[in-house]
mmCIF file of C-alpha atoms and ligand atoms in Angstrom:
data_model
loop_
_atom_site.group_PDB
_atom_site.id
_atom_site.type_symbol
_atom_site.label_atom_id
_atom_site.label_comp_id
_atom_site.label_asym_id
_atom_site.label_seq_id
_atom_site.Cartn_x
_atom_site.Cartn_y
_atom_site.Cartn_z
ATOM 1 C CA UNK J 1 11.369 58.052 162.912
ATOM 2 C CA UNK J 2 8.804 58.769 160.493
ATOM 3 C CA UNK J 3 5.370 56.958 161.344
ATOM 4 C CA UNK J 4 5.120 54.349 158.122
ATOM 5 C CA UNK J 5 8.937 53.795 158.483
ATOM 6 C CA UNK J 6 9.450 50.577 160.657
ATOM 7 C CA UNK J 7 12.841 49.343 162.046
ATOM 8 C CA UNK J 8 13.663 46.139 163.288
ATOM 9 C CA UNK J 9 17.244 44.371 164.451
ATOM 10 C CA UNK J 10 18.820 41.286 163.914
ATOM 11 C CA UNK J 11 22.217 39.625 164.350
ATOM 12 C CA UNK J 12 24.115 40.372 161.190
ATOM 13 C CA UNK J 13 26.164 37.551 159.638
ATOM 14 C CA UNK J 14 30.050 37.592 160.393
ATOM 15 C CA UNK J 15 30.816 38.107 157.111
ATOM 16 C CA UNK J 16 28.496 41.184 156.450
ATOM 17 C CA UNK J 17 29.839 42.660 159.740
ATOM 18 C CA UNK J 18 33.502 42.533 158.721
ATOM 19 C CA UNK J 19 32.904 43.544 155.287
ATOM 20 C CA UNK J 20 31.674 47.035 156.456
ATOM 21 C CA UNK J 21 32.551 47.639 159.567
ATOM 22 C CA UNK J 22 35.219 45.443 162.246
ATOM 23 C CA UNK J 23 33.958 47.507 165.023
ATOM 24 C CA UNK J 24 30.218 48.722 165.218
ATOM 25 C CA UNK J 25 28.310 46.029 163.131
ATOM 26 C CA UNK J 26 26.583 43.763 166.384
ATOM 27 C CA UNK J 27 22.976 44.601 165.293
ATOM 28 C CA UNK J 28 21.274 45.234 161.503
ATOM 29 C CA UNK J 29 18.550 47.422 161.782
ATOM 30 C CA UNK J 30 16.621 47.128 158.926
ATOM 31 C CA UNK J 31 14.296 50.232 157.381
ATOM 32 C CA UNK J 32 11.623 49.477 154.632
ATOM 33 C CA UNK J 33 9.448 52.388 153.093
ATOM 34 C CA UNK J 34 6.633 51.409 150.804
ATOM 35 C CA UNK J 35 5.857 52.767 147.414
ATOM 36 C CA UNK J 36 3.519 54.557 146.418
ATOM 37 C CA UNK J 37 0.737 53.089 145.063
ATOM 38 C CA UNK J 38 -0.161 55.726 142.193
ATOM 39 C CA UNK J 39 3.139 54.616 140.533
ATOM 40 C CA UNK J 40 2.770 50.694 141.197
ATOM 41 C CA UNK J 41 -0.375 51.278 138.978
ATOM 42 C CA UNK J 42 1.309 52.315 135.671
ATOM 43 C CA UNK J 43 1.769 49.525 133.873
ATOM 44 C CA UNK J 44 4.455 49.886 131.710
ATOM 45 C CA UNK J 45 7.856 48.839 133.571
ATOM 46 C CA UNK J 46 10.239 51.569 131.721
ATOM 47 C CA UNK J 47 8.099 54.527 132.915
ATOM 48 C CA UNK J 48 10.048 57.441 134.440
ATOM 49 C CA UNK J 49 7.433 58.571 136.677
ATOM 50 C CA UNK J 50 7.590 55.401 138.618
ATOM 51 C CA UNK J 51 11.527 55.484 138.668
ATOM 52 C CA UNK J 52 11.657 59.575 139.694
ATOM 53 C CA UNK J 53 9.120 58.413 142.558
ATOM 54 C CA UNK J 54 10.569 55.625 143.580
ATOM 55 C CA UNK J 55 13.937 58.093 143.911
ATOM 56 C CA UNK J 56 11.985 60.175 145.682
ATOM 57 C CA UNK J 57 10.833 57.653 148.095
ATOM 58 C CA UNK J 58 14.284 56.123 148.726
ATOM 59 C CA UNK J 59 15.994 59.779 149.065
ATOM 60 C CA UNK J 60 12.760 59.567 152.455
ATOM 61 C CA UNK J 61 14.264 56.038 153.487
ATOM 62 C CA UNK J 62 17.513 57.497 152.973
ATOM 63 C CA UNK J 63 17.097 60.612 155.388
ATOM 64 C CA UNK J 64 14.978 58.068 158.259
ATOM 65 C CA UNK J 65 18.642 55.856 158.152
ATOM 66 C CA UNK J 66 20.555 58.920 159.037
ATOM 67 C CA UNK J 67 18.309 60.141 161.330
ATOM 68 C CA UNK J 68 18.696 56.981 163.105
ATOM 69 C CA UNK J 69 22.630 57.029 162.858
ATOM 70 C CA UNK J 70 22.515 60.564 164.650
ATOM 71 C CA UNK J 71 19.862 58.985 167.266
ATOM 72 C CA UNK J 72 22.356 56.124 168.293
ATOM 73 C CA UNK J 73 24.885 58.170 167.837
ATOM 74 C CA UNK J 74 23.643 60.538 170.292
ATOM 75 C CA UNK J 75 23.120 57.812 172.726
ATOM 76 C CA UNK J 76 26.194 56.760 172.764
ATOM 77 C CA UNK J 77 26.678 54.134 169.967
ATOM 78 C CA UNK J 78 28.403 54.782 166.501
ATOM 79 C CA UNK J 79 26.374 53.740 163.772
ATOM 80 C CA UNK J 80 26.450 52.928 159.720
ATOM 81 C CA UNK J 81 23.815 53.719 156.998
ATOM 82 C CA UNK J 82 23.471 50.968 154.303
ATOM 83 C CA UNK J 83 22.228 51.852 151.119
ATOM 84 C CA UNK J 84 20.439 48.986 149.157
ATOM 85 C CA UNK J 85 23.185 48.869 146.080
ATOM 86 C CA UNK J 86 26.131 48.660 148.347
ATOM 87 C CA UNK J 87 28.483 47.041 146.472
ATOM 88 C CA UNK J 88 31.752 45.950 146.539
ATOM 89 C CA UNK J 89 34.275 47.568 144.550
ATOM 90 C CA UNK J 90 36.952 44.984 144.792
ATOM 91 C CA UNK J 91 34.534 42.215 142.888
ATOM 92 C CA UNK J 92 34.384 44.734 140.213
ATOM 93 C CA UNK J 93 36.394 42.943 137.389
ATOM 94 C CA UNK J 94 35.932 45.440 134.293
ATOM 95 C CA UNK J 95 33.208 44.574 132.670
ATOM 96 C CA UNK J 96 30.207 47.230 133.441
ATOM 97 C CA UNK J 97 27.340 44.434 133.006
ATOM 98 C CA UNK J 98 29.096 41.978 136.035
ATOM 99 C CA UNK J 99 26.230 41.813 138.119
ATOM 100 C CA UNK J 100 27.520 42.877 141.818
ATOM 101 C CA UNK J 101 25.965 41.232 144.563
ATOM 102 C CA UNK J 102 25.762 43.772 147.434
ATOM 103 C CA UNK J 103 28.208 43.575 150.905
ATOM 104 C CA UNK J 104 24.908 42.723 152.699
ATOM 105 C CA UNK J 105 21.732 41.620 150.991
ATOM 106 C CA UNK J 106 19.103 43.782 152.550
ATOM 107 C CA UNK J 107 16.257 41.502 151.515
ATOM 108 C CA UNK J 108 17.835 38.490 153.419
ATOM 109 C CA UNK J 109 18.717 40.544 156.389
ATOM 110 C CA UNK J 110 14.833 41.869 156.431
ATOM 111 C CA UNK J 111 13.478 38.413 156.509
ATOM 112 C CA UNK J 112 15.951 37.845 159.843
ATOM 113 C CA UNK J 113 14.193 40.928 161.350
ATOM 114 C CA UNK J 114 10.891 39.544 160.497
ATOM 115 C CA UNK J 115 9.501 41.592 157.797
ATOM 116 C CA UNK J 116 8.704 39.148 155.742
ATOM 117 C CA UNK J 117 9.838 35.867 152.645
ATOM 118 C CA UNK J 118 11.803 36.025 149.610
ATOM 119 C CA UNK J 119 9.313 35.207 146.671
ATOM 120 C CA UNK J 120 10.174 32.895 143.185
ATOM 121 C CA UNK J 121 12.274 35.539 142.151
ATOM 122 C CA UNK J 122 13.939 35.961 145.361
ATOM 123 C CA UNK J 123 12.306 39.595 146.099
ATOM 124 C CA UNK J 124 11.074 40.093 149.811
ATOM 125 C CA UNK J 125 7.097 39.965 150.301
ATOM 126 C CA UNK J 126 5.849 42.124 152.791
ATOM 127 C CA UNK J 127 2.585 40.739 154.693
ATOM 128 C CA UNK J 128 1.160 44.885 154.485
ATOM 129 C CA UNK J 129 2.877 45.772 151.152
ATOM 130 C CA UNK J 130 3.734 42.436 149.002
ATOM 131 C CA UNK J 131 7.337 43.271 147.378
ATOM 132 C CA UNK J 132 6.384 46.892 146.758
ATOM 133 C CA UNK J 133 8.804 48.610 149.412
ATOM 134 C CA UNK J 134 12.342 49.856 149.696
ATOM 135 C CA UNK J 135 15.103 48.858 152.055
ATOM 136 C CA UNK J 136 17.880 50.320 154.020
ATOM 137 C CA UNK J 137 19.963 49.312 156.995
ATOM 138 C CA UNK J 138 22.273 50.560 159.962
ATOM 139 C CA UNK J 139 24.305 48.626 161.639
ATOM 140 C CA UNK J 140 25.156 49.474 164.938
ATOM 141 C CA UNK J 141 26.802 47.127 168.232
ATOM 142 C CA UNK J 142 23.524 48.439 169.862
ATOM 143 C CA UNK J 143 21.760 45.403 172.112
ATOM 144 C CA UNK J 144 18.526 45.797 171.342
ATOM 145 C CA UNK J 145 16.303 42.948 171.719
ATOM 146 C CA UNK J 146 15.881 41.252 167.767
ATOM 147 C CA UNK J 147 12.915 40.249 166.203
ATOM 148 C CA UNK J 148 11.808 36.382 164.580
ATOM 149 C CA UNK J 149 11.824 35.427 161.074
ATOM 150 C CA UNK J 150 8.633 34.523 159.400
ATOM 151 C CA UNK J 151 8.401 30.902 159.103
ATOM 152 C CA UNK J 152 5.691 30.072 156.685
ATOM 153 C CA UNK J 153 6.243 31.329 153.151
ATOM 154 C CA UNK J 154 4.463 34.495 152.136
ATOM 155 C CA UNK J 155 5.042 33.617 148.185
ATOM 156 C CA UNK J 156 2.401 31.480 146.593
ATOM 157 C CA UNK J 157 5.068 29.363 144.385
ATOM 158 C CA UNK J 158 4.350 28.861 140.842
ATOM 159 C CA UNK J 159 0.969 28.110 140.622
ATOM 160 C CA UNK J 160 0.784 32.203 140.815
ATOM 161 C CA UNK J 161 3.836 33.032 138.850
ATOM 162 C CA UNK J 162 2.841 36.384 137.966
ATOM 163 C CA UNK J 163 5.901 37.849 138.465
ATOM 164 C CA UNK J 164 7.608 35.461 135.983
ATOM 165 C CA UNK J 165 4.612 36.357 133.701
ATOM 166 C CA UNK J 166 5.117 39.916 134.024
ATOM 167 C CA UNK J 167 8.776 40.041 133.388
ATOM 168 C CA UNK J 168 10.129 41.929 130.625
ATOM 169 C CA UNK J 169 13.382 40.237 130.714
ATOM 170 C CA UNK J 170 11.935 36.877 131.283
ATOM 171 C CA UNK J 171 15.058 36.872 134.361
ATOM 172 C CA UNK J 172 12.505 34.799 136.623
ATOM 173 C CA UNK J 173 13.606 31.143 137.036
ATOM 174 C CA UNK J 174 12.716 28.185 139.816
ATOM 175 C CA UNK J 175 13.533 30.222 143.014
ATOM 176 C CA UNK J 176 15.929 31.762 141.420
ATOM 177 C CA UNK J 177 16.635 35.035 138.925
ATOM 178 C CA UNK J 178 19.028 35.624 135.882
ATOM 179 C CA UNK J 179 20.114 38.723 137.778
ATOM 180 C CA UNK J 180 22.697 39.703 134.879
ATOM 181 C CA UNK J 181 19.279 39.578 132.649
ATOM 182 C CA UNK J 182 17.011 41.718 135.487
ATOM 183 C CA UNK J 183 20.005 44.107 135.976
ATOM 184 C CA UNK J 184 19.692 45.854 132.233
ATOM 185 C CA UNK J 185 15.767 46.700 132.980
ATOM 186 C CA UNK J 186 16.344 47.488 136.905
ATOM 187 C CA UNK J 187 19.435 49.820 136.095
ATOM 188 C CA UNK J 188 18.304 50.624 132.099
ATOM 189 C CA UNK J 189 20.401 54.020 132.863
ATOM 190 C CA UNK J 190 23.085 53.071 135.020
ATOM 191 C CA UNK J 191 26.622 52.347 135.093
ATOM 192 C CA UNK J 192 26.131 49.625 131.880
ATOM 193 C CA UNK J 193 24.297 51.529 129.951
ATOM 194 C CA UNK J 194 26.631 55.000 130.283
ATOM 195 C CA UNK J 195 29.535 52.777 128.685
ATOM 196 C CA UNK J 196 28.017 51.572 126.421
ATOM 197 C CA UNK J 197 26.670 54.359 124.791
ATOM 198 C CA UNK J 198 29.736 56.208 125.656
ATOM 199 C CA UNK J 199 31.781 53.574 123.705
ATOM 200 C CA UNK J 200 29.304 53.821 120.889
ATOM 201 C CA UNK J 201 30.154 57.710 120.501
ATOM 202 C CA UNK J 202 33.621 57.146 120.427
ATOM 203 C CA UNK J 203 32.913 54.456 117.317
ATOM 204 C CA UNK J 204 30.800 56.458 115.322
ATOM 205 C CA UNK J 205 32.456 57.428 112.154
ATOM 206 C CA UNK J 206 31.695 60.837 111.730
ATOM 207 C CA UNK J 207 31.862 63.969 113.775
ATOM 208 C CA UNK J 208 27.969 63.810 112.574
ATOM 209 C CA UNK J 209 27.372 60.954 113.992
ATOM 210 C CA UNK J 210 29.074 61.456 116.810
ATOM 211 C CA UNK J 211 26.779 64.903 117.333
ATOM 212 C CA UNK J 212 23.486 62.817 116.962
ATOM 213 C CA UNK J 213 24.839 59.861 119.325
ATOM 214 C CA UNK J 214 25.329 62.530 122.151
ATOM 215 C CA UNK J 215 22.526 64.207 121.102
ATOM 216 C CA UNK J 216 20.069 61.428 121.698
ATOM 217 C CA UNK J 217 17.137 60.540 123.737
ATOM 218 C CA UNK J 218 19.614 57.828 125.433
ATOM 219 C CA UNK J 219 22.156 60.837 126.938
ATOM 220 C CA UNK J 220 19.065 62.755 127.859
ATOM 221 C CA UNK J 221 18.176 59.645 130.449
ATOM 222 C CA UNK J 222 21.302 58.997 131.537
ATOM 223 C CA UNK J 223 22.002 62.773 132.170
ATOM 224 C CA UNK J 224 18.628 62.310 134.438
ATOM 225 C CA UNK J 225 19.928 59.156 135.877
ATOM 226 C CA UNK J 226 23.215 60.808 136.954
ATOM 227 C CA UNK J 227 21.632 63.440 138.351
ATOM 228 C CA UNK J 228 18.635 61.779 141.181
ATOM 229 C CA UNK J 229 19.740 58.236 140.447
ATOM 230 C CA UNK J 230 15.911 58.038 138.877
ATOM 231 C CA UNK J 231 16.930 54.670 136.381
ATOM 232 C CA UNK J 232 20.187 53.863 137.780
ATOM 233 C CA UNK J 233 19.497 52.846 141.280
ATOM 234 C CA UNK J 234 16.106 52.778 140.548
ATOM 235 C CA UNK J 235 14.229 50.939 137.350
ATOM 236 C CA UNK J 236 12.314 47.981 136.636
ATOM 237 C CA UNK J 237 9.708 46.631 139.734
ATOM 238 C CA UNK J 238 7.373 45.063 137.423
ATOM 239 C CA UNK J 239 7.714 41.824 139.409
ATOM 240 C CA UNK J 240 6.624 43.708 142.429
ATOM 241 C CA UNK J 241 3.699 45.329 140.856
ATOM 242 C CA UNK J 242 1.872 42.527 140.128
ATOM 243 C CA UNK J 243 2.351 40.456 143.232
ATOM 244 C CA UNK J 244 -1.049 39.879 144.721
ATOM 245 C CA UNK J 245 0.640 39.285 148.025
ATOM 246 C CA UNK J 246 0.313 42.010 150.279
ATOM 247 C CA UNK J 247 -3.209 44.194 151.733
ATOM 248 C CA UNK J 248 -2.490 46.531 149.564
ATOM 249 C CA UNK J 249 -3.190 44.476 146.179
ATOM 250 C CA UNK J 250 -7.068 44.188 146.269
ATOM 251 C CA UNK J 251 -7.407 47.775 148.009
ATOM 252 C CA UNK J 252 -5.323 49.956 145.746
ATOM 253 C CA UNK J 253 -3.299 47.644 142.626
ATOM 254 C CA UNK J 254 -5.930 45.065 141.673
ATOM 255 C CA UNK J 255 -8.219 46.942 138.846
ATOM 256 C CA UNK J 256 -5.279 48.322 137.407
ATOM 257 C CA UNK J 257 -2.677 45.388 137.190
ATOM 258 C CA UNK J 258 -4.916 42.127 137.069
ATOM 259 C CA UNK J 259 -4.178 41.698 133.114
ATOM 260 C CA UNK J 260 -0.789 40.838 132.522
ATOM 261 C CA UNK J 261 -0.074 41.810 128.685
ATOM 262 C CA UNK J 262 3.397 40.384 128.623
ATOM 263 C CA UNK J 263 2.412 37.062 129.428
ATOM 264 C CA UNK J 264 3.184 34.324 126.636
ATOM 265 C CA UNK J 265 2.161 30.963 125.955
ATOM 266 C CA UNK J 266 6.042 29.775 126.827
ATOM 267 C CA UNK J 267 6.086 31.607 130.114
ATOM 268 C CA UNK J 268 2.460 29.455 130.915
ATOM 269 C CA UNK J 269 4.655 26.412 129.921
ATOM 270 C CA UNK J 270 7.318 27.198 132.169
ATOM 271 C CA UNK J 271 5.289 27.607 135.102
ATOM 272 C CA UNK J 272 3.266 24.589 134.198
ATOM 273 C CA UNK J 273 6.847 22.409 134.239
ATOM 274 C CA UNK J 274 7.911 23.645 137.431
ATOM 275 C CA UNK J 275 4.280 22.756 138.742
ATOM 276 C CA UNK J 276 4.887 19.162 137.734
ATOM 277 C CA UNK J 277 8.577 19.124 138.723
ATOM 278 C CA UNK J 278 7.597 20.287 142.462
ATOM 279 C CA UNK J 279 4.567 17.502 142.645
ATOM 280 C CA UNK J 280 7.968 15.263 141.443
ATOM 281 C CA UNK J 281 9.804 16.013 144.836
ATOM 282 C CA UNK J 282 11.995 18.832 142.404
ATOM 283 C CA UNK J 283 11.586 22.364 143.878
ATOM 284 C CA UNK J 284 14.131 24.069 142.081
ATOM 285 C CA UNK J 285 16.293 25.968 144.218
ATOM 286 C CA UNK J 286 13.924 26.281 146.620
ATOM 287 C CA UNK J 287 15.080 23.715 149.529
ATOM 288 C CA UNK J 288 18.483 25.639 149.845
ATOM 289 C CA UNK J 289 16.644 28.901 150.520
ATOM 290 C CA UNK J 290 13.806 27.482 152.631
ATOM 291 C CA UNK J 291 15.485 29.543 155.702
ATOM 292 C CA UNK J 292 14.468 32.718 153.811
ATOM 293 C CA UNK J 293 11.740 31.494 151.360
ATOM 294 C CA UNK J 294 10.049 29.892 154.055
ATOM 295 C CA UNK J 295 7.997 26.738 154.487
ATOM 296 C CA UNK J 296 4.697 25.982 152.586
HETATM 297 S S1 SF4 T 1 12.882 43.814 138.304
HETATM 298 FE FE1 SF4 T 1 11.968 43.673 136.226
HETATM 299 S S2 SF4 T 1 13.492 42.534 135.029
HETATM 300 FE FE2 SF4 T 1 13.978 42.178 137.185
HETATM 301 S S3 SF4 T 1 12.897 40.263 137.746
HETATM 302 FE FE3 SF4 T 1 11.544 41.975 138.269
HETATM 303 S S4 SF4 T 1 10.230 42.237 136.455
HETATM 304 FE FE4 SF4 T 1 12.015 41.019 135.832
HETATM 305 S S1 SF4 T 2 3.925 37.134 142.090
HETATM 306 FE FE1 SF4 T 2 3.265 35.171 142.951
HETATM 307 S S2 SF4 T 2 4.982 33.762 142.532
HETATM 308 FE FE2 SF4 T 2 5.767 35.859 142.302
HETATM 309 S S3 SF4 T 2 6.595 36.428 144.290
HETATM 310 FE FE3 SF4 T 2 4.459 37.126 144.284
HETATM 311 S S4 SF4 T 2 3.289 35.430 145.175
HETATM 312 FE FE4 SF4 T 2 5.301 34.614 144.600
#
């Protein structure tokens, strides 16, 4: 394994082990790779240099999973890579913007093998990284010894709320996201986006139009996209960005994302109600994800 790549196992839940595999899912291992800070430090969430990085640094994660397949393989146990956008295609109803919730949610399984909490927006802080890595798994009916989840909470609630400031889809709620909202700047080339500008070539009126539609700056991404996956599976991270949790923020982030220019007065007001709903006993949907959130 590569030296900054760290693997840990847990039990998986039943229902994540029968959904991919009924024979060789008795242990998650679970693979996080951290970005790169020289991306983290553009600002501007729609960037393609920070998507084609990112790509890049998954595409490493990637390779380390399969490496680790062959390993256990080799040693006598068959083994499963798990990409992060796993999905399954049997909850896929027809409509491209359904958001898809993966077969196994990678950041929940990482907080079982003790890398870390889920934040406000239910993305998993890192102590060494905040949210700023990538994730991958392997499953395997291996019996290694498993690591503990974190029990105090990594995520400094509200009262920090930057990534809820930061948001340019405003998708952060109470402990919660609007992940049909987050999904359009995550994936702003992926599988939505290719229909609907697709669909919007097949309107136009005139073979002119038509021309100009396929043509545009919008094919030209999604051509990228479909080729490395650079604003499909990768995209928006804003929320990450700015997350002072992790030892990487002062060292490397903090000059250049301190100032948060999409912050609003109504995004200050919606922190400042959750505030006084949590000193009211309210905390959102916090108490029904304390397991993963952790405790204050
Ligand atoms: S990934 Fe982007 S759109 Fe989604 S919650 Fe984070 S900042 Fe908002
Ligand atoms: S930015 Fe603040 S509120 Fe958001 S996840 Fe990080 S610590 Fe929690």
């Amino acid at each position: 394994m590569r030296r900054s790549t760290r693997t840990h196992g847990i039990p998986p839940t039943r229902a994540a082990r029968k959904d991919i595999s009924e024979l060789d899912g008795g242990r998650v291992i679970v693979l996080a790779k951290k970005l790169s800070a020289g991306v983290s430090r553009i600002a501007s969430w729609s960037d393609r240099h920070k998507y084609y990085n990112d790509e890049l640094a998954l595409t490493l994660l990637e390779e380390a999973s399969l490496e680790l397949v062959y390993w256990l393989e080799d040693l006598g146990y068959p083994a499963i890579a798990v990409p992060p956008t796993h999905v399954d295609p049997w909850r896929y109803g027809g409509n491209p913007s359904q958001h898809l919730t993966p077969l196994l949610s990678l950041p929940h399984a990482a907080v079982e093998a003790g890398l870390g909490t889920l934040g406000l927006n239910l993305q998993l802080i890192t102590p060494a990284y905040g949210p700023r890595v990538l994730l991958t798994a392997v499953l395997a009916s291996i019996a290694v010894e498993c690591d503990r989840r974190m029990e105090t909470a990594l995520c400094r609630g509200p009262e920090c709320g930057r990534c809820l400031r930061a948001c340019p889809a405003d998708a952060v709620r109470h402990w919660e996201r609007d992940w049909p909202a987050c999904d359009a700047y995550r994936s702003p080339h992926g599988f939505a986006k290719l229909t609907d500008h697709v669909e919007r070539i097949v309107a136009a009126q005139t073979a002119e139009q038509k021309k100009a539609l396929l043509r545009s700056e919008t094919s030209f991404y999604l051509w990228q996209s479909i080729l490395r996956g650079a604003g499909a599976i990768t995209g928006c991270r804003r929320c990450a960005d700015v997350c002072p949790v992790g030892a990487d923020y002062q060292a490397m982030l903090a000059d250049a994302l301190d100032a948060i220019p999409e912050d609003t007065s109504a995004k200050a007001e919606r922190l400042a109600d959750m505030i006084a709903r949590e000193t009211g006993g309210d905390a959102g949907s916090r108490p029904a994800r304390e397991r993963w959130i952790g405790k204050r």
